[in-house]
Tab-separated table of C-alpha atoms in Angstrom:
chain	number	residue	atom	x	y	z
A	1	UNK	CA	-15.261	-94.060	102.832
A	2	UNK	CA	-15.034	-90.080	103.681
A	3	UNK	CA	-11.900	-88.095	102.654
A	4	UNK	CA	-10.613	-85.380	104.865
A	5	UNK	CA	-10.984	-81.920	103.882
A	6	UNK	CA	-7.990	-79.372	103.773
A	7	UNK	CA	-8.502	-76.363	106.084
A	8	UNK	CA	-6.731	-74.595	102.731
A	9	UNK	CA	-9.658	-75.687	100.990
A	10	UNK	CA	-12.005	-73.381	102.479
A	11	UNK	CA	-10.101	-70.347	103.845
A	12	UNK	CA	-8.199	-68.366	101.090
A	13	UNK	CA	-4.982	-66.780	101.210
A	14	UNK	CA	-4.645	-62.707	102.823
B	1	UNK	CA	10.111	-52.187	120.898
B	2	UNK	CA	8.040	-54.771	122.468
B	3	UNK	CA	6.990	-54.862	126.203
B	4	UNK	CA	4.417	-56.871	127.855
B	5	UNK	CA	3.134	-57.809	131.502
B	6	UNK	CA	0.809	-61.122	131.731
B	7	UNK	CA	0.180	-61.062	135.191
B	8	UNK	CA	-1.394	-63.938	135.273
B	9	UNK	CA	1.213	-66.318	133.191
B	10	UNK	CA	-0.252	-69.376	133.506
B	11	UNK	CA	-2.421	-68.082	130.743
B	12	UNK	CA	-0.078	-67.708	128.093
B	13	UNK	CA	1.529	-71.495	129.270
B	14	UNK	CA	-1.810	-73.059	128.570
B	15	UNK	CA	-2.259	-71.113	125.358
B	16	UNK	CA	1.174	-72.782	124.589
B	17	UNK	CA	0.034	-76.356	125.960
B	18	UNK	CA	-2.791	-76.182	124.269
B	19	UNK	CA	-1.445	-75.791	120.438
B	20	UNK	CA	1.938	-77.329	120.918
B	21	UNK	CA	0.917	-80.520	120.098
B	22	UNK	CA	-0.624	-79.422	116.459
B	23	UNK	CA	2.041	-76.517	115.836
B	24	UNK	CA	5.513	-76.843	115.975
B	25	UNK	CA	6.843	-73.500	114.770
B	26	UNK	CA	4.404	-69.884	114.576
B	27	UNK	CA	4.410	-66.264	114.795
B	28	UNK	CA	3.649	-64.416	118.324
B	29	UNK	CA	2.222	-61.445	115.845
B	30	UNK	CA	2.253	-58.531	118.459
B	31	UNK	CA	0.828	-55.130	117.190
B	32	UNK	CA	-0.677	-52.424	119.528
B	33	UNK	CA	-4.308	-54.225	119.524
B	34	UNK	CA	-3.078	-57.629	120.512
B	35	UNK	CA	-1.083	-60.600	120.327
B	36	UNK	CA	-2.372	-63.342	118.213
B	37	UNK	CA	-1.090	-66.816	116.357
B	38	UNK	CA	-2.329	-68.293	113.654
B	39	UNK	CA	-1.068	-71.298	112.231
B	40	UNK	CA	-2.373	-74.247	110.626
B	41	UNK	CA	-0.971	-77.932	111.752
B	42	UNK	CA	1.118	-79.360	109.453
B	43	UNK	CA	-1.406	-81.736	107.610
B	44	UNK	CA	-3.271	-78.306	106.974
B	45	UNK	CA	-6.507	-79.823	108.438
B	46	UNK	CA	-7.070	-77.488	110.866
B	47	UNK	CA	-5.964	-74.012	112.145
B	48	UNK	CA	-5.362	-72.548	115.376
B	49	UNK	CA	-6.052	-68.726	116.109
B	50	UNK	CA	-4.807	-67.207	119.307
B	51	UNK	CA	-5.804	-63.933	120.213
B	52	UNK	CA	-4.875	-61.634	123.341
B	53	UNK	CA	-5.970	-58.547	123.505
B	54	UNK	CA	-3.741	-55.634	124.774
B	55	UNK	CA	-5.967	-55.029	127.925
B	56	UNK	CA	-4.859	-58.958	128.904
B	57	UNK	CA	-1.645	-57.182	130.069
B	58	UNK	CA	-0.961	-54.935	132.895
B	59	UNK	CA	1.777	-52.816	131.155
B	60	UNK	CA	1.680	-52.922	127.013
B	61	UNK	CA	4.104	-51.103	124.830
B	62	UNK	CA	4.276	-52.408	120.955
B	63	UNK	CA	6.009	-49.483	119.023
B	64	UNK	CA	5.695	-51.007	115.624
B	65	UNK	CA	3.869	-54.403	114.316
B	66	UNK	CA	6.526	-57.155	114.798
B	67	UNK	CA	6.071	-61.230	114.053
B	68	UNK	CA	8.315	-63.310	116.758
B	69	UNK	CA	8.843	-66.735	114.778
B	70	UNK	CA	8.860	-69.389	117.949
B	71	UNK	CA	9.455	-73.160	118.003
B	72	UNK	CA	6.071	-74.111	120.915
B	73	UNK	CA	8.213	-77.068	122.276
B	74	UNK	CA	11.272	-74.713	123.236
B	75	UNK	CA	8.816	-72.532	124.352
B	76	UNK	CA	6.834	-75.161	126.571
B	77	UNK	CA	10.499	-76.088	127.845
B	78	UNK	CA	11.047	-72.236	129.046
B	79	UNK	CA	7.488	-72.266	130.447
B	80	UNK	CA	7.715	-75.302	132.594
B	81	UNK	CA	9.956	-73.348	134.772
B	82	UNK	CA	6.930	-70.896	135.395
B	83	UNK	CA	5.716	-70.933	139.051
B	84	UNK	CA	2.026	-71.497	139.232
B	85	UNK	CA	1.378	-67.883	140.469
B	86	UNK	CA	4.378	-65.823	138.344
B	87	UNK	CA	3.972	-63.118	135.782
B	88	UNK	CA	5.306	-63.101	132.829
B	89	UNK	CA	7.125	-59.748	131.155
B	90	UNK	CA	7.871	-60.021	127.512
B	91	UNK	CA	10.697	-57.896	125.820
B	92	UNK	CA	11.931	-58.083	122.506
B	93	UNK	CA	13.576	-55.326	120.247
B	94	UNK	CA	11.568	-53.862	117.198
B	95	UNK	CA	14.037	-54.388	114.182
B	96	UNK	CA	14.307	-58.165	113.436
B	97	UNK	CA	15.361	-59.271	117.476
B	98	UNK	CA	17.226	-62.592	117.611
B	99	UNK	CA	15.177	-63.254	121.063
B	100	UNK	CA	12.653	-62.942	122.955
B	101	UNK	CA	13.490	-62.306	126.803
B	102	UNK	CA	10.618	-63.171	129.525
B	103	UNK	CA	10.989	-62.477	133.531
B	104	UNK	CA	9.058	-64.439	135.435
B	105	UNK	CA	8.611	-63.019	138.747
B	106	UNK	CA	6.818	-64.305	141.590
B	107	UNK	CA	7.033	-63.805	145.182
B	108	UNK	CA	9.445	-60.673	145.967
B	109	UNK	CA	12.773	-62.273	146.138
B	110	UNK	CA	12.967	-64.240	142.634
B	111	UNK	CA	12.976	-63.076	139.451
B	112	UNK	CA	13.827	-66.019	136.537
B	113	UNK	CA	14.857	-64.053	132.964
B	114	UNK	CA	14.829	-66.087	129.968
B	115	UNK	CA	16.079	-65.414	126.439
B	116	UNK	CA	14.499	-67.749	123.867
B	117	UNK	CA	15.879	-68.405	120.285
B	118	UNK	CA	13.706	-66.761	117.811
B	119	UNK	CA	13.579	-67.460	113.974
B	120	UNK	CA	12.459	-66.580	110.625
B	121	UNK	CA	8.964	-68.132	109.821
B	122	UNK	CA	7.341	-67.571	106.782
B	123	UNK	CA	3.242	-68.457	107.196
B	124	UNK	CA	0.445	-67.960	104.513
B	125	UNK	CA	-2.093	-66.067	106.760
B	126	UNK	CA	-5.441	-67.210	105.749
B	127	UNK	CA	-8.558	-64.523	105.993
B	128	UNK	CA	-11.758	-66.052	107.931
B	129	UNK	CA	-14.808	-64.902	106.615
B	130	UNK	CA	-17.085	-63.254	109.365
B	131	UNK	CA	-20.104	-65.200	108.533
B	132	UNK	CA	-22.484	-66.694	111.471
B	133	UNK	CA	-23.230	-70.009	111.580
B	134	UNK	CA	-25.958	-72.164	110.982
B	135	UNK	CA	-25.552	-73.737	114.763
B	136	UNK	CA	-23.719	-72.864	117.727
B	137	UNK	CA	-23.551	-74.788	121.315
B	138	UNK	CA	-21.933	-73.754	124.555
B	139	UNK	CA	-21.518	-76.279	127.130
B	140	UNK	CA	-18.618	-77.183	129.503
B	141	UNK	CA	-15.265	-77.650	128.458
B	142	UNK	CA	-14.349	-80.333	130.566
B	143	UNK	CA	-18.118	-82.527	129.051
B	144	UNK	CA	-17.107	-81.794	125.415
B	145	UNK	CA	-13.164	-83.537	126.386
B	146	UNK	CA	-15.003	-86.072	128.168
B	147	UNK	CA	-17.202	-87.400	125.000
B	148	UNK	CA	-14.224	-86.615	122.422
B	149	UNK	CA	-11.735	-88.464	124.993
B	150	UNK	CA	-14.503	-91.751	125.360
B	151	UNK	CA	-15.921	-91.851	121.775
B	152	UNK	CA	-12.445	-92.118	120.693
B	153	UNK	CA	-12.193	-95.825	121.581
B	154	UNK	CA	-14.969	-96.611	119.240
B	155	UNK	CA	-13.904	-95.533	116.165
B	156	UNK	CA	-12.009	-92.523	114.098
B	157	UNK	CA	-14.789	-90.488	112.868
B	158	UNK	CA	-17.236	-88.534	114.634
B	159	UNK	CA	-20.394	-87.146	113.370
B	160	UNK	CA	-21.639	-84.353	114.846
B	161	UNK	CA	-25.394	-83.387	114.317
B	162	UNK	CA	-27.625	-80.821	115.625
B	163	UNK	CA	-30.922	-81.257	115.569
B	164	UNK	CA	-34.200	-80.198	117.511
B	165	UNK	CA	-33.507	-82.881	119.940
B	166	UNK	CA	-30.129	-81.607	120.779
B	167	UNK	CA	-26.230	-82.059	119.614
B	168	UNK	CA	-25.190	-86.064	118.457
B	169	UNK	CA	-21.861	-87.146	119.054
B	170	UNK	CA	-22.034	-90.585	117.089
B	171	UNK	CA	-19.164	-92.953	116.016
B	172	UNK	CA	-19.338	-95.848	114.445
B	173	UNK	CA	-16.160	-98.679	114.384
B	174	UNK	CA	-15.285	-102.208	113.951
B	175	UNK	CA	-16.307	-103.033	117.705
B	176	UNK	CA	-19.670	-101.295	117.566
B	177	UNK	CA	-20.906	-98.044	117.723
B	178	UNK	CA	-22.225	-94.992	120.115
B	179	UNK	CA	-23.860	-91.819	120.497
B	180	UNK	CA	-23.979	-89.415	123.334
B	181	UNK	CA	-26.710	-86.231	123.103
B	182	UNK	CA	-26.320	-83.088	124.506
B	183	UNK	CA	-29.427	-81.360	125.081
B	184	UNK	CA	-30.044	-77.998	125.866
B	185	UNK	CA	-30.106	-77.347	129.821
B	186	UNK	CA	-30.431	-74.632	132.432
B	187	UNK	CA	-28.714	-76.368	135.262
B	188	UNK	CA	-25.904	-74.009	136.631
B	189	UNK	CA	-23.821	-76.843	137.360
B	190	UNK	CA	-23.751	-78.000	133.243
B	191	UNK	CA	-25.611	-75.490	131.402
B	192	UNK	CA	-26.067	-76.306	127.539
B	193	UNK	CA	-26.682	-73.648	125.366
B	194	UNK	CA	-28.146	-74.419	121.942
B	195	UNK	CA	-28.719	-71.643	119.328
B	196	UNK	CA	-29.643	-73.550	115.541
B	197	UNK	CA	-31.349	-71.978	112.728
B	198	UNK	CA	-31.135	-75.397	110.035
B	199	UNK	CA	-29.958	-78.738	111.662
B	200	UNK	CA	-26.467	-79.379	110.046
B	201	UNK	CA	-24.329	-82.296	110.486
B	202	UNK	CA	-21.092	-83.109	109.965
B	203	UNK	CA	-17.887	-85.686	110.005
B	204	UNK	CA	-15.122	-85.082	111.904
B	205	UNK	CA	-11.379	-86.318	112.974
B	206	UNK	CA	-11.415	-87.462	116.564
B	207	UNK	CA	-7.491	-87.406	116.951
B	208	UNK	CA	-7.541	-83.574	115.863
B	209	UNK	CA	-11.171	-82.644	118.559
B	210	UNK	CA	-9.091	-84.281	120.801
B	211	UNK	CA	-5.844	-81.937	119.900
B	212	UNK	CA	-8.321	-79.071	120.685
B	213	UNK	CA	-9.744	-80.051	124.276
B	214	UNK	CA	-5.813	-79.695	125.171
B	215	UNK	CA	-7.731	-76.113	125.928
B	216	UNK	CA	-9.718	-76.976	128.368
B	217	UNK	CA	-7.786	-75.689	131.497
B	218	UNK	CA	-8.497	-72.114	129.657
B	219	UNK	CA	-11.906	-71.563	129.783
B	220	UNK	CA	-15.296	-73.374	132.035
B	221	UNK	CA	-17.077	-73.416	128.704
B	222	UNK	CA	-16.335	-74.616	125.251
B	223	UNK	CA	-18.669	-73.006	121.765
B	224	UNK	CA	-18.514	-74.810	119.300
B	225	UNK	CA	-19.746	-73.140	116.013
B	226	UNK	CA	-21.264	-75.154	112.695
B	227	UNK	CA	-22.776	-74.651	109.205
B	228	UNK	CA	-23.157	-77.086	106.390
B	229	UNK	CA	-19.662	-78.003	104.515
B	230	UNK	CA	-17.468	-75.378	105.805
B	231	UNK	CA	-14.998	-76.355	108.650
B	232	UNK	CA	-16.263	-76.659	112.678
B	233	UNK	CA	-15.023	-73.998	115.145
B	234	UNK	CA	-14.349	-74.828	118.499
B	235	UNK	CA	-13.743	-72.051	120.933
B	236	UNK	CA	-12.059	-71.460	124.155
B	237	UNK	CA	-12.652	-68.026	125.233
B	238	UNK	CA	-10.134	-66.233	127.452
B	239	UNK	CA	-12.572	-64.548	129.958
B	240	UNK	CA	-12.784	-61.055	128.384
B	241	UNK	CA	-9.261	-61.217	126.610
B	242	UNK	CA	-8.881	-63.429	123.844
B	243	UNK	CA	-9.592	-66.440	122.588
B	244	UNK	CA	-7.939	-69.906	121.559
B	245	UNK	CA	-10.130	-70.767	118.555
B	246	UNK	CA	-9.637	-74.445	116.769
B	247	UNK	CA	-10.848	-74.727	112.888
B	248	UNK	CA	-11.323	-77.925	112.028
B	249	UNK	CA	-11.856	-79.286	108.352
B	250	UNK	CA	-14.815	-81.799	107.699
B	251	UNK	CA	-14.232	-85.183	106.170
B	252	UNK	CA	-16.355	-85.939	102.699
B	253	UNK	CA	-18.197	-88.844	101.849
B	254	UNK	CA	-15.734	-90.196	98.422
């Protein structure tokens, strides 16, 4: 089975 | 203050058309560059990134940086009333405005003025690393909503891989399975474009590439940017203006 990713996961913060 | 002409305002109504569906409420963030949104849907699996540069408009005045908070639906609502050729003229005031007024004029005898709601949004602006990526294919918007659109009925997940042969659109479901390939052409009619440094592929969530391709009325051609385990981008350009770029997590094997 594949999870999906969080956009938040991979782009931090400003 | 804040005081912009779109001339052409069917621009800005399928900027709105095309996120509506994946953000409810955003910031118009105008400053005296641009005007750009950025907003992640509300799953935070992707992100949406507007930009319009100042030289989109014929007449641009932005005294101070100001973030209009707008609900797209409302907004969509107001637009609908836009005749296919109108401009749109933006006004709003520079210390916290209440509204946002447009005038939408068209021929010489009407002019439509519209005052719409505005609100407090608070957003967690994410930065996007400049990198380049590992792959990157330009083809024609209206192919890439085609193979989202048909794939769709196959299954949930779509793997996209780019290889020497060309870009794999592959699903697999409980009815069967299918694959379309892309390769790289020079016809005028439905020129592929195909820049790759490594082959990468990756998983992604039909029901959100479809959410994107709500951009196709914006732009002829559709690039769609990947590198190994970081998030797809799919980009409508906005001739020399802007851009309505979709970010799109990838789903992990468990």
């Amino acid at each position: 089975d594949m999870k999906q990713g969080s956009i938040s996961g991979f782009f931090a913060v400003k | 203050m804040f005081e912009a002409q779109l001339v052409e305002g069917k621009t800005f109504k399928a900027i709105i058309e095309a996120i509506k569906d994946l953000v409810v409420d955003c910031n118009l963030d105008c400053s005296e560059e641009e005007v750009a949104i950025q907003s992640m849907d509300s799953a935070h699996v992707s992100l949406v990134a507007v930009r319009l540069s100042a030289s989109a408009f014929s007449n641009y005045r932005c005294d101070r940086p100001n973030s209009l908070g707008i609900n797209t639906a409302n907004m969509s609502k107001i637009l609908k009333m836009l005749g296919k050729d109108d401009s749109i003229t933006f006004k709003a005031e520079d210390e916290s405005p209440d509204s946002l007024t447009m005038l939408f004029e068209g021929g010489k005898s009407t002019i439509a003025d519209f005052e719409l709601k505005l609100m407090d949004i608070e957003t967690e602006q994410l930065g996007i690393p400049d990198t380049p990526y590992q792959c990157t294919i330009q083809m024609r918007a209206d192919e890439f909503q085609r193979i989202v659109r048909d794939l769709q009925v196959l299954g949930d997940t779509c793997t996209i891989s780019c290889g020497k042969e060309g870009v794999r659109f592959s699903v697999t479901g409980a009815i069967g399975n299918g694959n379309i390939l892309v390769r790289s052409s020079d016809e005028d009619k439905d020129k592929v474009t195909i820049n790759m440094e490594e082959p990468v592929e990756l998983n992604f969530a039909l029901r959100y590439l479809n959410f994107f391709t709500k951009a196709t009325p914006l732009a002829e051609n559709v690039v769609i940017s990947m590198s190994p385990d970081v998030p797809v981008v799919v980009e409508y350009p906005i001739e020399e203006f802007g851009h309505v770029k979709f970010y799109l997590a990838p789903k992990i094997e468990e």
